[in-house]
mmCIF file of C-alpha atoms in Angstrom:
data_model
loop_
_atom_site.group_PDB
_atom_site.id
_atom_site.type_symbol
_atom_site.label_atom_id
_atom_site.label_comp_id
_atom_site.label_asym_id
_atom_site.label_seq_id
_atom_site.Cartn_x
_atom_site.Cartn_y
_atom_site.Cartn_z
ATOM 1 C CA MET A 255 93.703 7.321 35.052
ATOM 2 C CA ARG A 256 94.580 3.895 34.449
ATOM 3 C CA SER A 257 90.764 3.071 34.545
ATOM 4 C CA ARG A 258 89.938 5.474 32.408
ATOM 5 C CA GLU A 259 92.385 4.620 29.495
ATOM 6 C CA SER A 260 91.290 1.318 29.500
ATOM 7 C CA THR A 261 87.914 2.148 29.772
ATOM 8 C CA ALA A 262 88.732 4.509 26.524
ATOM 9 C CA SER A 263 90.751 1.684 25.075
ATOM 10 C CA ASN A 264 87.749 -0.486 25.608
ATOM 11 C CA SER A 265 85.027 2.032 24.135
ATOM 12 C CA ALA A 266 87.245 2.486 21.158
ATOM 13 C CA ILE A 267 87.621 -1.315 20.956
ATOM 14 C CA ASN A 268 83.541 -1.671 21.275
ATOM 15 C CA SER A 269 82.832 1.117 18.517
ATOM 16 C CA GLU A 270 85.680 -0.233 16.755
ATOM 17 C CA ASN A 271 84.219 -4.213 16.258
ATOM 18 C CA VAL A 272 80.421 -2.462 16.478
ATOM 19 C CA HIS A 273 81.645 -0.598 13.198
ATOM 20 C CA HIS A 274 83.110 -3.632 11.367
ATOM 21 C CA ARG A 275 79.587 -5.555 12.496
ATOM 22 C CA LEU A 276 77.846 -3.425 10.843
ATOM 23 C CA THR A 277 80.247 -2.673 7.750
ATOM 24 C CA LEU A 278 80.261 -6.727 7.942
ATOM 25 C CA THR A 279 76.398 -6.879 7.639
ATOM 26 C CA LEU A 280 75.695 -4.130 5.285
ATOM 27 C CA GLY A 281 77.968 -5.935 3.041
ATOM 28 C CA LEU A 282 76.662 -9.006 3.726
ATOM 29 C CA GLY A 283 73.566 -7.764 3.112
ATOM 30 C CA LEU A 284 74.006 -5.754 0.130
ATOM 31 C CA THR A 285 75.929 -9.366 -1.195
ATOM 32 C CA LEU A 286 72.855 -10.690 -0.492
ATOM 33 C CA SER A 287 70.519 -8.502 -2.376
ATOM 34 C CA LEU A 288 72.505 -8.188 -5.668
ATOM 35 C CA GLY A 289 72.704 -11.703 -5.744
ATOM 36 C CA LEU A 290 68.992 -11.656 -5.118
ATOM 37 C CA ALA A 291 68.309 -9.125 -7.974
ATOM 38 C CA LEU A 292 70.832 -10.802 -10.176
ATOM 39 C CA ALA A 293 68.439 -13.588 -9.706
ATOM 40 C CA LEU A 294 65.357 -11.585 -10.151
ATOM 41 C CA GLY A 295 66.356 -10.148 -13.633
ATOM 42 C CA LEU A 296 67.437 -14.001 -14.810
ATOM 43 C CA ALA A 297 63.838 -14.804 -13.845
ATOM 44 C CA LEU A 298 63.049 -12.031 -15.461
ATOM 45 C CA ALA A 299 64.573 -12.843 -18.572
ATOM 46 C CA LEU A 300 63.521 -16.142 -18.482
ATOM 47 C CA GLY A 301 60.284 -15.289 -17.689
ATOM 48 C CA LEU A 302 59.935 -12.208 -20.967
ATOM 49 C CA GLY A 303 61.854 -15.449 -23.223
ATOM 50 C CA LEU A 304 58.902 -17.652 -22.341
ATOM 51 C CA ALA A 305 56.242 -15.278 -22.737
ATOM 52 C CA LEU A 306 57.794 -14.318 -26.113
ATOM 53 C CA ALA A 307 57.793 -18.309 -26.531
ATOM 54 C CA LEU A 308 53.959 -18.503 -25.451
ATOM 55 C CA GLY A 309 52.915 -15.457 -27.523
ATOM 56 C CA LEU A 310 54.472 -17.636 -30.367
ATOM 57 C CA GLY A 311 52.773 -20.776 -29.260
ATOM 58 C CA LEU A 312 49.587 -18.548 -29.222
ATOM 59 C CA ALA A 313 49.722 -17.373 -32.451
ATOM 60 C CA LEU A 314 50.632 -20.597 -33.994
ATOM 61 C CA THR A 315 47.297 -22.205 -31.960
ATOM 62 C CA LEU A 316 44.894 -19.322 -32.924
ATOM 63 C CA GLY A 317 46.257 -20.131 -36.452
ATOM 64 C CA LEU A 318 45.970 -24.093 -35.625
ATOM 65 C CA ALA A 319 41.977 -23.366 -33.956
ATOM 66 C CA LEU A 320 41.086 -21.065 -36.979
ATOM 67 C CA THR A 321 42.419 -24.076 -39.302
ATOM 68 C CA LEU A 322 40.371 -26.827 -36.793
ATOM 69 C CA GLY A 323 37.325 -24.647 -36.689
ATOM 70 C CA LEU A 324 37.103 -24.754 -40.401
ATOM 71 C CA ALA A 325 37.466 -28.556 -40.419
ATOM 72 C CA LEU A 326 35.106 -29.009 -37.856
ATOM 73 C CA ALA A 327 32.389 -26.997 -39.184
ATOM 74 C CA LEU A 328 33.366 -29.378 -42.808
ATOM 75 C CA THR A 329 32.976 -32.370 -40.643
ATOM 76 C CA LEU A 330 29.989 -31.117 -38.778
ATOM 77 C CA GLY A 331 28.863 -30.505 -42.167
ATOM 78 C CA LEU A 332 29.653 -33.942 -43.321
ATOM 79 C CA ALA A 333 28.275 -35.367 -39.749
ATOM 80 C CA LEU A 334 25.011 -34.051 -40.695
ATOM 81 C CA THR A 335 24.754 -35.547 -44.221
ATOM 82 C CA LEU A 336 25.943 -38.699 -42.840
ATOM 83 C CA GLY A 337 23.525 -38.782 -40.060
ATOM 84 C CA LEU A 338 20.847 -38.098 -42.090
ATOM 85 C CA ALA A 339 21.954 -41.345 -44.243
ATOM 86 C CA LEU A 340 22.512 -43.623 -41.207
ATOM 87 C CA ALA A 341 18.438 -42.067 -40.544
ATOM 88 C CA LEU A 342 17.720 -43.114 -43.494
ATOM 89 C CA THR A 343 19.667 -46.640 -43.671
ATOM 90 C CA LEU A 344 17.828 -47.348 -39.544
ATOM 91 C CA GLY A 345 14.521 -46.480 -41.162
ATOM 92 C CA LEU A 346 15.061 -48.941 -44.037
ATOM 93 C CA ALA A 347 16.679 -51.266 -41.479
ATOM 94 C CA LEU A 348 13.712 -51.418 -39.080
ATOM 95 C CA THR A 349 11.181 -51.428 -42.011
ATOM 96 C CA LEU A 350 13.013 -54.632 -42.960
ATOM 97 C CA GLY A 351 13.480 -56.269 -39.580
ATOM 98 C CA LEU A 352 9.682 -55.696 -38.845
ATOM 99 C CA ALA A 353 9.388 -57.568 -42.820
ATOM 100 C CA LEU A 354 11.759 -60.595 -42.006
ATOM 101 C CA ALA A 355 9.989 -60.802 -38.026
ATOM 102 C CA LEU A 356 6.792 -61.035 -39.732
ATOM 103 C CA THR A 357 8.213 -63.820 -42.359
ATOM 104 C CA LEU A 358 10.223 -65.390 -39.137
ATOM 105 C CA GLY A 359 6.579 -65.341 -36.804
ATOM 106 C CA LEU A 360 4.658 -66.690 -39.981
ATOM 107 C CA ALA A 361 7.314 -69.510 -40.790
ATOM 108 C CA LEU A 362 7.486 -70.537 -37.283
ATOM 109 C CA ALA A 363 3.420 -70.325 -36.767
ATOM 110 C CA LEU A 364 3.116 -72.465 -39.961
ATOM 111 C CA THR A 365 6.340 -74.947 -38.570
ATOM 112 C CA LEU A 366 4.287 -75.186 -35.080
ATOM 113 C CA GLY A 367 1.014 -75.773 -36.789
ATOM 114 C CA LEU A 368 2.671 -78.578 -38.562
ATOM 115 C CA ALA A 369 4.367 -80.016 -35.481
ATOM 116 C CA LEU A 370 0.867 -80.011 -33.342
ATOM 117 C CA ALA A 371 -0.279 -81.931 -36.729
ATOM 118 C CA LEU A 372 2.040 -83.968 -36.972
ATOM 119 C CA GLY A 373 2.148 -85.145 -32.859
ATOM 120 C CA LEU A 374 -1.340 -85.345 -32.685
ATOM 121 C CA GLY A 375 -1.536 -87.750 -35.718
ATOM 122 C CA LEU A 376 1.137 -89.358 -33.770
ATOM 123 C CA ALA A 377 -0.758 -89.809 -30.395
ATOM 124 C CA LEU A 378 -3.603 -91.021 -32.718
ATOM 125 C CA ALA A 379 -2.026 -93.728 -34.452
ATOM 126 C CA LEU A 380 -0.327 -94.866 -30.532
ATOM 127 C CA THR A 381 -3.726 -94.848 -29.087
ATOM 128 C CA LEU A 382 -5.270 -96.755 -32.120
ATOM 129 C CA ALA A 383 -2.123 -98.707 -32.048
ATOM 130 C CA PRO A 384 -2.520 -102.837 -30.381
ATOM 131 C CA PRO A 385 0.223 -103.124 -27.953
ATOM 132 C CA VAL A 386 3.588 -104.067 -29.538
ATOM 133 C CA GLU A 387 4.197 -106.987 -27.400
ATOM 134 C CA LEU A 388 1.621 -108.722 -27.898
ATOM 135 C CA VAL A 389 1.406 -108.794 -31.404
ATOM 136 C CA SER A 390 5.675 -109.686 -31.517
ATOM 137 C CA ARG A 391 4.366 -112.591 -29.284
ATOM 138 C CA ALA A 392 1.617 -113.918 -31.606
ATOM 139 C CA THR A 393 3.502 -113.583 -34.672
ATOM 140 C CA ALA A 394 6.434 -115.159 -33.514
ATOM 141 C CA GLN A 395 4.332 -118.439 -32.711
ATOM 142 C CA THR A 396 2.734 -117.947 -36.270
ATOM 143 C CA PRO A 397 3.725 -116.941 -39.416
ATOM 144 C CA LEU A 398 1.515 -114.428 -41.586
ATOM 145 C CA THR A 399 0.211 -115.928 -43.607
ATOM 146 C CA HIS A 400 -3.910 -115.275 -44.504
ATOM 147 C CA GLU A 401 -4.696 -118.194 -42.395
ATOM 148 C CA GLY A 402 -1.679 -117.178 -39.328
ATOM 149 C CA SER A 403 -3.191 -113.885 -39.589
ATOM 150 C CA GLN A 404 -6.468 -115.816 -38.508
ATOM 151 C CA SER A 405 -4.219 -117.910 -35.983
ATOM 152 C CA VAL A 406 -2.520 -114.415 -34.475
ATOM 153 C CA SER A 407 -6.052 -113.008 -33.589
ATOM 154 C CA ALA A 408 -6.409 -116.419 -32.009
ATOM 155 C CA HIS A 409 -3.587 -115.528 -29.513
ATOM 156 C CA LEU A 410 -4.112 -112.282 -29.047
ATOM 157 C CA PRO A 411 -6.047 -112.267 -25.426
ATOM 158 C CA TRP A 412 -9.771 -110.948 -25.693
ATOM 159 C CA SER A 413 -11.288 -109.501 -22.660
ATOM 160 C CA THR A 414 -14.478 -107.022 -22.260
ATOM 161 C CA SER A 415 -12.382 -104.991 -19.861
ATOM 162 C CA VAL A 416 -11.095 -103.686 -22.741
ATOM 163 C CA ARG A 417 -12.442 -99.761 -23.397
ATOM 164 C CA GLY A 418 -11.566 -96.601 -25.799
ATOM 165 C CA PRO A 419 -10.078 -96.719 -29.232
ATOM 166 C CA ARG A 420 -8.079 -100.328 -28.194
ATOM 167 C CA ALA A 421 -11.512 -101.835 -27.979
ATOM 168 C CA LEU A 422 -11.818 -100.905 -31.535
ATOM 169 C CA ILE A 423 -9.193 -103.306 -32.330
ATOM 170 C CA HIS A 424 -10.198 -106.376 -30.165
ATOM 171 C CA ILE A 425 -13.628 -106.240 -31.629
ATOM 172 C CA CYS A 426 -11.900 -105.555 -35.371
ATOM 173 C CA ASN A 427 -9.319 -108.693 -34.501
ATOM 174 C CA ARG A 428 -11.982 -110.961 -33.242
ATOM 175 C CA PRO A 429 -12.166 -114.438 -34.652
ATOM 176 C CA PRO A 430 -15.161 -115.371 -36.406
#
């Protein structure tokens, strides 16, 4: 009998423990659910506020976009006008550049021609000139008077092995 009482007592205690556990579990679940509902409500309220703010921002953005669209249309018209002016300016610049290039080319050709002529003249002058050391040696020994110039030519070494334009100088400077 004692075992029946003890079994019944244990059963009642177990049943009460299960009931308490179930109540605690349900209470905890309800608390969590209410907290979650409050959190979701708060998030929803914030979301609605954000949506209203975004709607207002969108309305302002659309107004700004319309204003910018008008400004862009005016800017494109101005850009087309400026583009036409730029194209005309570039065409004029290309024409002027071509004229300048032709002028510079002509000046360069004339300068090069002059340089070639001067170079040719200098080359001929150097080819036809007597060797400087011979003339300076001869003039150092004799003063340049009429008689001195004849004596200078007497000091120059005359040789028959000289050929070309220098041979003319030797022939012209030979003493009589």
